[in-house]
Amino acid sequence: MFTTHSLTIDIVQRSAIPACLSTVGLYDSFYVTTNESYLKLIERVWAEIEHKNLVSDGSAVSNPQRDRRLWLLDTQGFYDAEPAQIRIATGRFVTVEISAQRVWCSGTACDLEFFSPLSVPEREPPVIRVGDAAKKAEFSGRLRRSVPAMNTLDREILMRRMLSLTAEGTLLAARLCDSADVRASLQMIVERLASFQVENEMIATKVSFDFNRIGSDSVEDILLHVAGEIWSLIVNCSSIETADMLKNLVAGYSVPKLSVIRI
């Protein structure tokens, strides 16, 4: 298939399903463009992966599956509904099917890929709404100023990534914490998020969290609620070591409300 650069980019960006265009290469393929559905799938913003390497900086996983797909493109110029594992920003692996075609963009060989996620749960997890009165934390200064200015997609991706990382960190902290009281509180937080837990398909012993199927407002509410619960533990913790461990989970993006500090 011979096509111009601008026409192919238009095909990607108008696609209703996740799609991306990249240069050809086993180890040195680079992003040319993607659509919003693809960015949402891998939980990244375009600025993070623009013209970056698909394997080292993007979602592609170097394995025999990918080698086979590239061989099909090299030998027949296309493939349809090939199974694949891709890596999202938080490190979790997602099972998809990819259909692709080798194209020429202004004299440069590129691969045009379309993604169909396969690991879709049969039923939706419950949507959790948290009232402002229940939130014991708020975004820290720089984030509080920048979040309202973000476009909807970037804000949605950022909130889901932050919540996924906080949830995974809380699960790990519950396993490592020496204080029985703090450990029990952390386990209660994890239990509230249990319906969002998913097994990591590439690392059997790792538990991850998937918040992709709930609205961005709910994700932001849950994030601040969880952060507030952790800040409550921090300000009431007698162990400096435990407090420092918990601060690593939330101090990068949030601060406790005054009502928490006064406890």
Coordinates of C-alpha atoms in Angstrom, one line a residue:
M1 CA 0.0 0.0 0.0
F2 CA 1.5 3.3 -1.1
T3 CA 0.1 6.4 0.6
T4 CA 1.2 9.9 1.6
H5 CA 2.3 10.8 5.1
S6 CA -0.6 13.1 5.8
L7 CA -3.2 10.7 4.5
T8 CA -1.9 7.9 6.8
I9 CA -1.9 10.2 9.8
D10 CA -5.5 11.1 9.0
I11 CA -6.4 7.4 8.9
V12 CA -4.9 6.9 12.3
Q13 CA -6.4 9.9 14.0
R14 CA -9.9 9.3 12.6
S15 CA -10.0 5.6 13.6
A16 CA -12.6 4.6 16.1
I17 CA -10.4 2.0 17.7
P18 CA -6.9 2.3 19.1
A19 CA -4.4 2.9 16.3
C20 CA -0.8 4.0 15.9
L21 CA 1.7 4.6 13.1
S22 CA 5.4 3.8 13.6
T23 CA 8.6 3.5 11.5
V24 CA 9.8 0.0 10.7
G25 CA 12.3 -1.8 12.8
L26 CA 12.8 -4.7 15.3
Y27 CA 14.7 -2.6 17.9
D28 CA 14.6 0.9 16.4
S29 CA 11.0 1.6 15.5
F30 CA 9.7 5.0 16.5
Y31 CA 6.2 6.5 16.9
V32 CA 5.0 8.7 14.1
T33 CA 1.5 9.3 15.4
T34 CA -1.4 7.7 17.4
N35 CA -5.0 8.5 18.1
E36 CA -6.6 9.3 21.5
S37 CA -8.0 5.8 21.8
Y38 CA -4.5 4.3 21.7
L39 CA -3.2 6.8 24.3
K40 CA -6.1 5.9 26.6
L41 CA -5.4 2.2 26.1
I42 CA -1.7 2.5 27.2
E43 CA -2.4 5.3 29.7
R44 CA 0.1 7.8 28.2
V45 CA 0.0 11.3 26.9
W46 CA 1.5 12.0 23.4
A47 CA 4.3 14.1 24.8
E48 CA 5.7 11.1 26.6
I49 CA 6.0 8.9 23.5
E50 CA 6.3 11.4 20.6
H51 CA 9.0 10.0 18.2
K52 CA 10.1 7.7 21.0
N53 CA 11.1 4.0 20.7
L54 CA 8.2 1.6 20.8
V55 CA 9.9 -1.0 22.9
S56 CA 12.0 1.1 25.4
D57 CA 9.6 4.0 25.7
G58 CA 6.3 2.8 24.5
S59 CA 3.9 -0.1 24.7
A60 CA 5.6 -2.7 22.5
V61 CA 7.0 -5.8 24.2
S62 CA 10.0 -7.5 22.7
N63 CA 9.1 -11.2 22.5
P64 CA 8.5 -14.0 20.0
Q65 CA 4.9 -12.8 19.3
R66 CA 6.2 -9.4 18.2
D67 CA 9.0 -11.1 16.1
R68 CA 6.3 -13.1 14.3
R69 CA 4.2 -10.1 13.6
L70 CA 7.1 -8.2 12.2
W71 CA 8.1 -11.2 10.1
L72 CA 4.5 -11.3 8.6
L73 CA 4.8 -7.6 7.7
D74 CA 8.2 -8.1 6.1
T75 CA 7.1 -11.1 4.1
Q76 CA 3.4 -10.4 3.2
G77 CA 2.9 -6.8 4.1
F78 CA 0.1 -7.3 6.5
Y79 CA -1.5 -9.5 9.2
D80 CA -4.9 -9.7 10.8
A81 CA -6.0 -10.3 14.4
E82 CA -2.7 -11.5 15.8
P83 CA -2.6 -12.0 19.6
A84 CA -0.2 -9.7 21.5
Q85 CA 0.8 -8.4 24.9
I86 CA 1.3 -4.7 25.2
R87 CA 2.6 -2.8 28.3
I88 CA 0.8 0.2 29.7
A89 CA 2.3 3.1 31.5
T90 CA 2.0 1.6 35.0
G91 CA 3.8 -1.5 33.9
R92 CA 0.7 -3.8 33.6
F93 CA 0.4 -6.0 30.6
V94 CA -2.8 -6.1 28.5
T95 CA -3.8 -8.7 26.0
V96 CA -4.9 -7.4 22.6
E97 CA -5.3 -8.5 19.0
I98 CA -3.4 -6.4 16.5
S99 CA -4.1 -6.0 12.8
A100 CA -1.5 -4.2 10.8
Q101 CA -0.3 -3.2 7.3
R102 CA 3.1 -2.1 6.0
V103 CA 2.7 1.3 4.4
W104 CA 4.9 3.9 2.7
C105 CA 4.7 7.4 4.0
S106 CA 6.5 9.9 1.8
G107 CA 9.1 7.3 0.9
T108 CA 9.6 5.9 4.4
A109 CA 8.4 2.4 5.3
C110 CA 6.0 2.4 8.3
D111 CA 3.7 0.0 10.1
L112 CA 0.0 1.0 10.6
E113 CA -1.5 -1.0 13.6
F114 CA -5.0 -1.3 14.9
F115 CA -5.6 -2.7 18.4
S116 CA -8.5 -4.6 19.9
P117 CA -8.3 -5.2 23.7
L118 CA -9.3 -8.7 24.7
S119 CA -9.1 -8.6 28.5
V120 CA -12.5 -6.9 29.0
P121 CA -14.4 -8.0 32.2
E122 CA -17.8 -9.4 31.8
R123 CA -19.3 -6.9 34.2
E124 CA -18.5 -3.3 35.2
P125 CA -17.0 -2.7 38.6
P126 CA -19.0 -0.5 40.9
V127 CA -18.6 3.3 40.5
I128 CA -17.5 4.9 43.7
R129 CA -18.5 8.4 44.4
V130 CA -16.8 10.3 47.3
G131 CA -18.3 13.5 48.7
D132 CA -16.0 16.4 49.3
A133 CA -16.5 16.1 53.0
A134 CA -15.0 12.6 53.0
K135 CA -11.8 13.7 51.2
K136 CA -9.0 14.3 53.7
A137 CA -6.4 15.4 51.0
E138 CA -6.2 17.8 48.1
F139 CA -3.8 18.2 45.2
S140 CA -0.5 19.9 46.0
G141 CA 0.0 23.4 44.7
R142 CA 1.6 22.9 41.3
L143 CA -0.7 20.0 40.4
R144 CA -3.8 21.9 41.7
R145 CA -2.9 24.8 39.3
S146 CA -2.1 22.6 36.3
V147 CA -4.9 20.0 36.4
P148 CA -7.8 22.4 35.4
A149 CA -5.8 23.5 32.4
M150 CA -5.3 19.9 31.1
N151 CA -7.3 18.6 28.2
T152 CA -9.9 15.9 29.2
L153 CA -7.8 13.0 27.9
D154 CA -4.6 14.0 29.5
R155 CA -6.3 14.6 32.8
E156 CA -8.1 11.2 32.7
I157 CA -4.9 9.4 31.9
L158 CA -2.9 11.2 34.6
M159 CA -5.6 10.4 37.3
R160 CA -5.8 6.8 36.4
R161 CA -2.1 6.3 36.4
M162 CA -1.7 8.1 39.8
L163 CA -4.5 6.0 41.3
S164 CA -3.1 2.7 39.9
L165 CA 0.4 3.5 41.3
T166 CA -1.0 4.6 44.7
A167 CA -3.1 1.4 44.9
E168 CA -0.2 -0.9 44.1
G169 CA 2.0 1.0 46.6
T170 CA -0.6 0.7 49.3
L171 CA -0.8 -3.1 48.7
L172 CA 2.9 -3.4 49.0
A173 CA 3.1 -1.2 52.1
A174 CA 0.5 -3.3 53.7
R175 CA 2.7 -6.3 53.2
L176 CA 5.9 -4.6 54.5
C177 CA 4.5 -2.5 57.4
D178 CA 5.7 -3.6 60.9
S179 CA 2.8 -1.8 62.7
A180 CA -0.2 -4.1 63.1
D181 CA -2.6 -1.2 63.3
V182 CA -1.3 0.6 60.2
R183 CA -1.1 -2.7 58.3
A184 CA -4.8 -3.3 59.1
S185 CA -5.8 0.2 57.9
L186 CA -3.8 -0.2 54.7
Q187 CA -5.5 -3.6 54.1
M188 CA -8.9 -2.0 54.5
I189 CA -8.0 0.5 51.8
V190 CA -6.9 -2.3 49.5
E191 CA -10.1 -4.2 50.2
R192 CA -12.2 -1.3 49.1
L193 CA -10.4 -1.3 45.8
A194 CA -10.5 -5.1 45.4
S195 CA -13.1 -5.0 42.6
F196 CA -10.5 -3.2 40.5
Q197 CA -7.6 -5.7 41.0
V198 CA -6.4 -7.6 38.0
E199 CA -3.7 -10.3 37.7
N200 CA -0.6 -9.3 35.8
E201 CA -0.6 -11.6 32.8
M202 CA 3.2 -11.5 32.4
I203 CA 4.1 -11.7 36.1
A204 CA 1.9 -14.2 37.9
T205 CA 2.9 -13.0 41.4
K206 CA 2.1 -9.3 40.8
V207 CA -1.3 -7.8 41.4
S208 CA -2.2 -4.6 39.5
F209 CA -5.2 -2.4 39.4
D210 CA -7.3 -1.4 36.4
F211 CA -9.4 1.8 36.6
N212 CA -10.0 2.2 32.9
R213 CA -13.7 1.4 33.0
I214 CA -14.8 4.1 35.4
G215 CA -15.3 7.8 34.8
S216 CA -12.5 10.2 35.2
D217 CA -14.4 12.2 37.9
S218 CA -14.8 9.0 40.0
V219 CA -11.1 8.2 39.6
E220 CA -10.1 11.6 40.9
D221 CA -12.5 11.3 43.8
I222 CA -11.2 7.9 44.8
L223 CA -7.6 9.1 44.4
L224 CA -8.1 12.0 46.8
H225 CA -10.0 9.8 49.2
V226 CA -7.3 7.1 49.3
A227 CA -4.6 9.8 49.6
G228 CA -6.5 11.3 52.5
E229 CA -6.8 8.0 54.3
I230 CA -3.0 7.5 54.0
W231 CA -2.3 11.1 55.2
S232 CA -4.4 10.3 58.3
L233 CA -2.2 7.3 59.0
I234 CA 1.0 9.4 58.4
V235 CA 0.1 12.2 60.8
N236 CA -0.9 9.7 63.5
C237 CA 1.9 7.3 63.0
S238 CA 4.4 7.0 65.9
S239 CA 7.1 5.3 63.6
I240 CA 9.1 7.8 61.5
E241 CA 10.2 4.9 59.2
T242 CA 6.6 3.9 58.6
A243 CA 5.5 7.5 58.1
D244 CA 8.3 8.0 55.5
M245 CA 7.3 4.9 53.7
L246 CA 3.7 6.1 53.5
K247 CA 4.7 9.6 52.4
N248 CA 6.3 8.0 49.3
L249 CA 2.8 6.9 48.2
V250 CA 1.1 10.3 48.3
A251 CA 3.5 13.2 49.0
G252 CA 4.4 13.6 45.3
Y253 CA 0.9 14.8 44.3
S254 CA -1.1 15.7 47.4
V255 CA -1.2 17.4 50.8
P256 CA -3.4 16.7 53.8
K257 CA -6.3 19.0 54.6
L258 CA -6.0 21.1 57.8
S259 CA -8.6 18.9 59.5
V260 CA -6.3 15.9 59.1
I261 CA -3.2 17.7 60.4
R262 CA -5.1 18.8 63.5
I263 CA -6.0 15.2 64.5

